[in-house]
Amino acid sequence: MAATSRHRRRTAAVLITTAALGLTITQAQAAGRGTDPFGVRALRHQAHLNEQHQGLSPFAKDGDDDGGGEGQEIAEQADQYAEARTSPGIVAPGAYGAAYEALRNLPHTGGSWRDVTRLPYDSDDPRYRDVNSNSSGGAGRVTGRVTGLAADDHGYVYAGSANGGVFRSRTGGGHWTEISDRLPALSTGDLQLDGRGRLWYATGEANTSSTAFLGTGVYVLDDPRHGSFGKRDRVGGDELESTSIHALRFAGDKVWAATTRGVWSHSTKTLKGAWKLEFAPNPDYLPGGPKAADPDAAYKNIANDIAADPKDPNKVVLAVGWRGGDDYNGFYTKGRNGWQRLTGLGDLPSDSGDVGNVTFAHSADGSRYYAIDQSPEQTNENPDSGLEGIFVSKSGSPTGPWTRIADYKQLRDSGSALTGAGYQPGIQAWYNQFLAVDPKNPDHVYAGLEEVFETKDGGKSWTVPGPYWNFGFPCWSIDPSRQSGSCPSTVHADQHAVTIGSDHGRSYVVVGDDGGAFR
């Protein structure tokens, strides 16, 4: 009985600590499905680190070891947990909408409800200090995950949450109003304002973690400052229903969508008519295909981003690939014989083992393209990071040549809070990514991984305006009376979205992460 109790305490400690690190449902599922389907090695490695007190819990106690031999049991628990939840999964197009309509048609009875959970959650409340829950780390008031952001030059900010819909602020952030509650899906993949001021809402979070939900397509709001989304605002039919959408990009008169079922496009002049499937690397695995029932079908056509040449909107580069690695991973562009894999990009790798989750961003003047690349090989083999690097194309073309301007070691040494073995910048690059270029300065860039990084000189030097937390810095102590000073405010961990807006000429940056939106 005592041994069982010790085992439960130890297992719970491992899972609680890894949950605080974002590992229970993230890093444990980052590995390739063929060699390590649910990241058993990653979870066992993290458990080993925590057992050696190399994790981030200062409260780990000696004496709870009952002789070892529990790693396999922990791995089996992780396998069962992940198997039931691993995103993206398979849902037939139209099924989501049909289920929503069936729900709406169910009989209902009247009643009144009162919200009893409106108190804000202050993660830095001095009455509760627990490093395992990020408490007192500097993030302050936190909410749920924000995965899409957009802002204009009149103080309006739009935030899309992982599974709570879209909210509008007229004050540059704060005093939020919901504007999407009438939609059948409230999971956010991307938010973008187009050149006409319309707000495009791509549903279906594409972070491929266990808490990501599929969507019902893309919706457009003509007057986002005053209106709200409705079902009639959907673009096209149900082609993108039951997908996750990683990114929307505009090029000429087209909007491109990078989804878990390939890359699609639609006219921005008319919102009627179906979406066009531009490229799927393995079409046999799509719904209706001969291999649609294959257990790996959901992982065979994942697209992460699209980059359009600013000098020619018809020239685009697709970043395609499953984060755990697959033969189809790579960069593609369209030639005379259809879509072809790109090689010879400079420092930006083109082999499938080093192309995973990718994010693009370009400068307003067209002189720069930037990219973040997560490497499946690094993710599977490097215990410290899965980041291949941050890159720039100084030609302004997405075909390069590309130059690496940061790797995880350089970011680690720039003021990061993640300097310990087993958890350094980019360890969750398959899950945490954003990029934004200052519209007034092509060399001023914000990059999001677990933390917020900034360069003002095109990548020659980096700073960390939003470290993971203040734990490990001299300003912090578990005893507030022993701190060397007041720790600065910081963002919550794990970055997903970014936007740059302004109000009356004053610019600001808003980032979205696992704890909400921070400015």
PDB file of N, CA and C in Angstrom, residues 5 33 52 83 105 149 151 153 238 247 265 277-278 282 284 346 360 396 410 415 488:
ATOM      1  N   SER A   5       1.238   4.115  -2.911  1.00  0.00           N
ATOM      2  CA  SER A   5       1.047   5.529  -2.617  1.00  0.00           C
ATOM      3  C   SER A   5       2.230   6.350  -3.083  1.00  0.00           C
ATOM      4  N   ARG A  33       5.265   9.880 -35.729  1.00  0.00           N
ATOM      5  CA  ARG A  33       4.321   8.821 -35.410  1.00  0.00           C
ATOM      6  C   ARG A  33       4.888   7.442 -35.695  1.00  0.00           C
ATOM      7  N   GLN A  52      16.009  13.882 -11.265  1.00  0.00           N
ATOM      8  CA  GLN A  52      17.353  14.325 -10.902  1.00  0.00           C
ATOM      9  C   GLN A  52      17.360  15.753 -10.363  1.00  0.00           C
ATOM     10  N   GLU A  83      -3.303   8.997 -27.090  1.00  0.00           N
ATOM     11  CA  GLU A  83      -3.995   8.276 -28.145  1.00  0.00           C
ATOM     12  C   GLU A  83      -5.437   8.760 -28.297  1.00  0.00           C
ATOM     13  N   ASN A 105     -31.506  21.958 -33.226  1.00  0.00           N
ATOM     14  CA  ASN A 105     -32.884  21.492 -33.369  1.00  0.00           C
ATOM     15  C   ASN A 105     -33.375  20.646 -32.198  1.00  0.00           C
ATOM     16  N   LEU A 149      -4.550  37.041 -33.750  1.00  0.00           N
ATOM     17  CA  LEU A 149      -4.607  38.461 -33.422  1.00  0.00           C
ATOM     18  C   LEU A 149      -4.569  39.287 -34.699  1.00  0.00           C
ATOM     19  N   ALA A 151      -4.883  43.794 -35.781  1.00  0.00           N
ATOM     20  CA  ALA A 151      -5.052  45.161 -35.274  1.00  0.00           C
ATOM     21  C   ALA A 151      -4.981  46.133 -36.434  1.00  0.00           C
ATOM     22  N   ASP A 153      -4.990  50.644 -37.456  1.00  0.00           N
ATOM     23  CA  ASP A 153      -4.295  51.860 -37.039  1.00  0.00           C
ATOM     24  C   ASP A 153      -5.233  52.851 -36.363  1.00  0.00           C
ATOM     25  N   ASP A 238     -18.503  23.924 -47.724  1.00  0.00           N
ATOM     26  CA  ASP A 238     -17.973  23.194 -46.577  1.00  0.00           C
ATOM     27  C   ASP A 238     -16.618  22.540 -46.885  1.00  0.00           C
ATOM     28  N   ALA A 247      -2.790  29.169 -41.276  1.00  0.00           N
ATOM     29  CA  ALA A 247      -2.513  30.533 -41.716  1.00  0.00           C
ATOM     30  C   ALA A 247      -3.372  30.910 -42.905  1.00  0.00           C
ATOM     31  N   SER A 265      -7.168  27.884 -52.009  1.00  0.00           N
ATOM     32  CA  SER A 265      -7.238  29.309 -52.343  1.00  0.00           C
ATOM     33  C   SER A 265      -8.676  29.683 -52.690  1.00  0.00           C
ATOM     34  N   LEU A 277      -8.639  23.479 -54.128  1.00  0.00           N
ATOM     35  CA  LEU A 277      -7.487  22.769 -53.588  1.00  0.00           C
ATOM     36  C   LEU A 277      -6.297  23.010 -54.510  1.00  0.00           C
ATOM     37  N   GLU A 278      -5.303  23.734 -54.003  1.00  0.00           N
ATOM     38  CA  GLU A 278      -4.120  24.053 -54.799  1.00  0.00           C
ATOM     39  C   GLU A 278      -3.083  22.939 -54.741  1.00  0.00           C
ATOM     40  N   ASN A 282      -0.205  14.335 -50.575  1.00  0.00           N
ATOM     41  CA  ASN A 282      -0.641  12.936 -50.604  1.00  0.00           C
ATOM     42  C   ASN A 282      -2.172  12.878 -50.728  1.00  0.00           C
ATOM     43  N   ASP A 284      -4.296  10.877 -51.903  1.00  0.00           N
ATOM     44  CA  ASP A 284      -5.005   9.618 -51.636  1.00  0.00           C
ATOM     45  C   ASP A 284      -5.510   9.535 -50.204  1.00  0.00           C
ATOM     46  N   GLY A 346      19.815  28.114 -49.562  1.00  0.00           N
ATOM     47  CA  GLY A 346      20.795  28.733 -48.684  1.00  0.00           C
ATOM     48  C   GLY A 346      20.799  28.031 -47.337  1.00  0.00           C
ATOM     49  N   PHE A 360       6.172  32.179 -41.804  1.00  0.00           N
ATOM     50  CA  PHE A 360       6.759  33.232 -42.628  1.00  0.00           C
ATOM     51  C   PHE A 360       6.275  34.606 -42.170  1.00  0.00           C
ATOM     52  N   GLY A 396      14.138  39.655 -50.374  1.00  0.00           N
ATOM     53  CA  GLY A 396      12.699  39.895 -50.296  1.00  0.00           C
ATOM     54  C   GLY A 396      11.883  38.796 -50.936  1.00  0.00           C
ATOM     55  N   GLN A 410      21.942  30.887 -29.514  1.00  0.00           N
ATOM     56  CA  GLN A 410      22.035  32.338 -29.521  1.00  0.00           C
ATOM     57  C   GLN A 410      20.858  32.956 -28.781  1.00  0.00           C
ATOM     58  N   GLY A 415      19.278  36.429 -22.950  1.00  0.00           N
ATOM     59  CA  GLY A 415      18.447  36.851 -21.831  1.00  0.00           C
ATOM     60  C   GLY A 415      17.268  35.939 -21.578  1.00  0.00           C
ATOM     61  N   PRO A 488      10.099  42.224 -13.019  1.00  0.00           N
ATOM     62  CA  PRO A 488       9.299  42.915 -14.030  1.00  0.00           C
ATOM     63  C   PRO A 488       8.129  42.053 -14.499  1.00  0.00           C
TER      64      PRO A 488
END
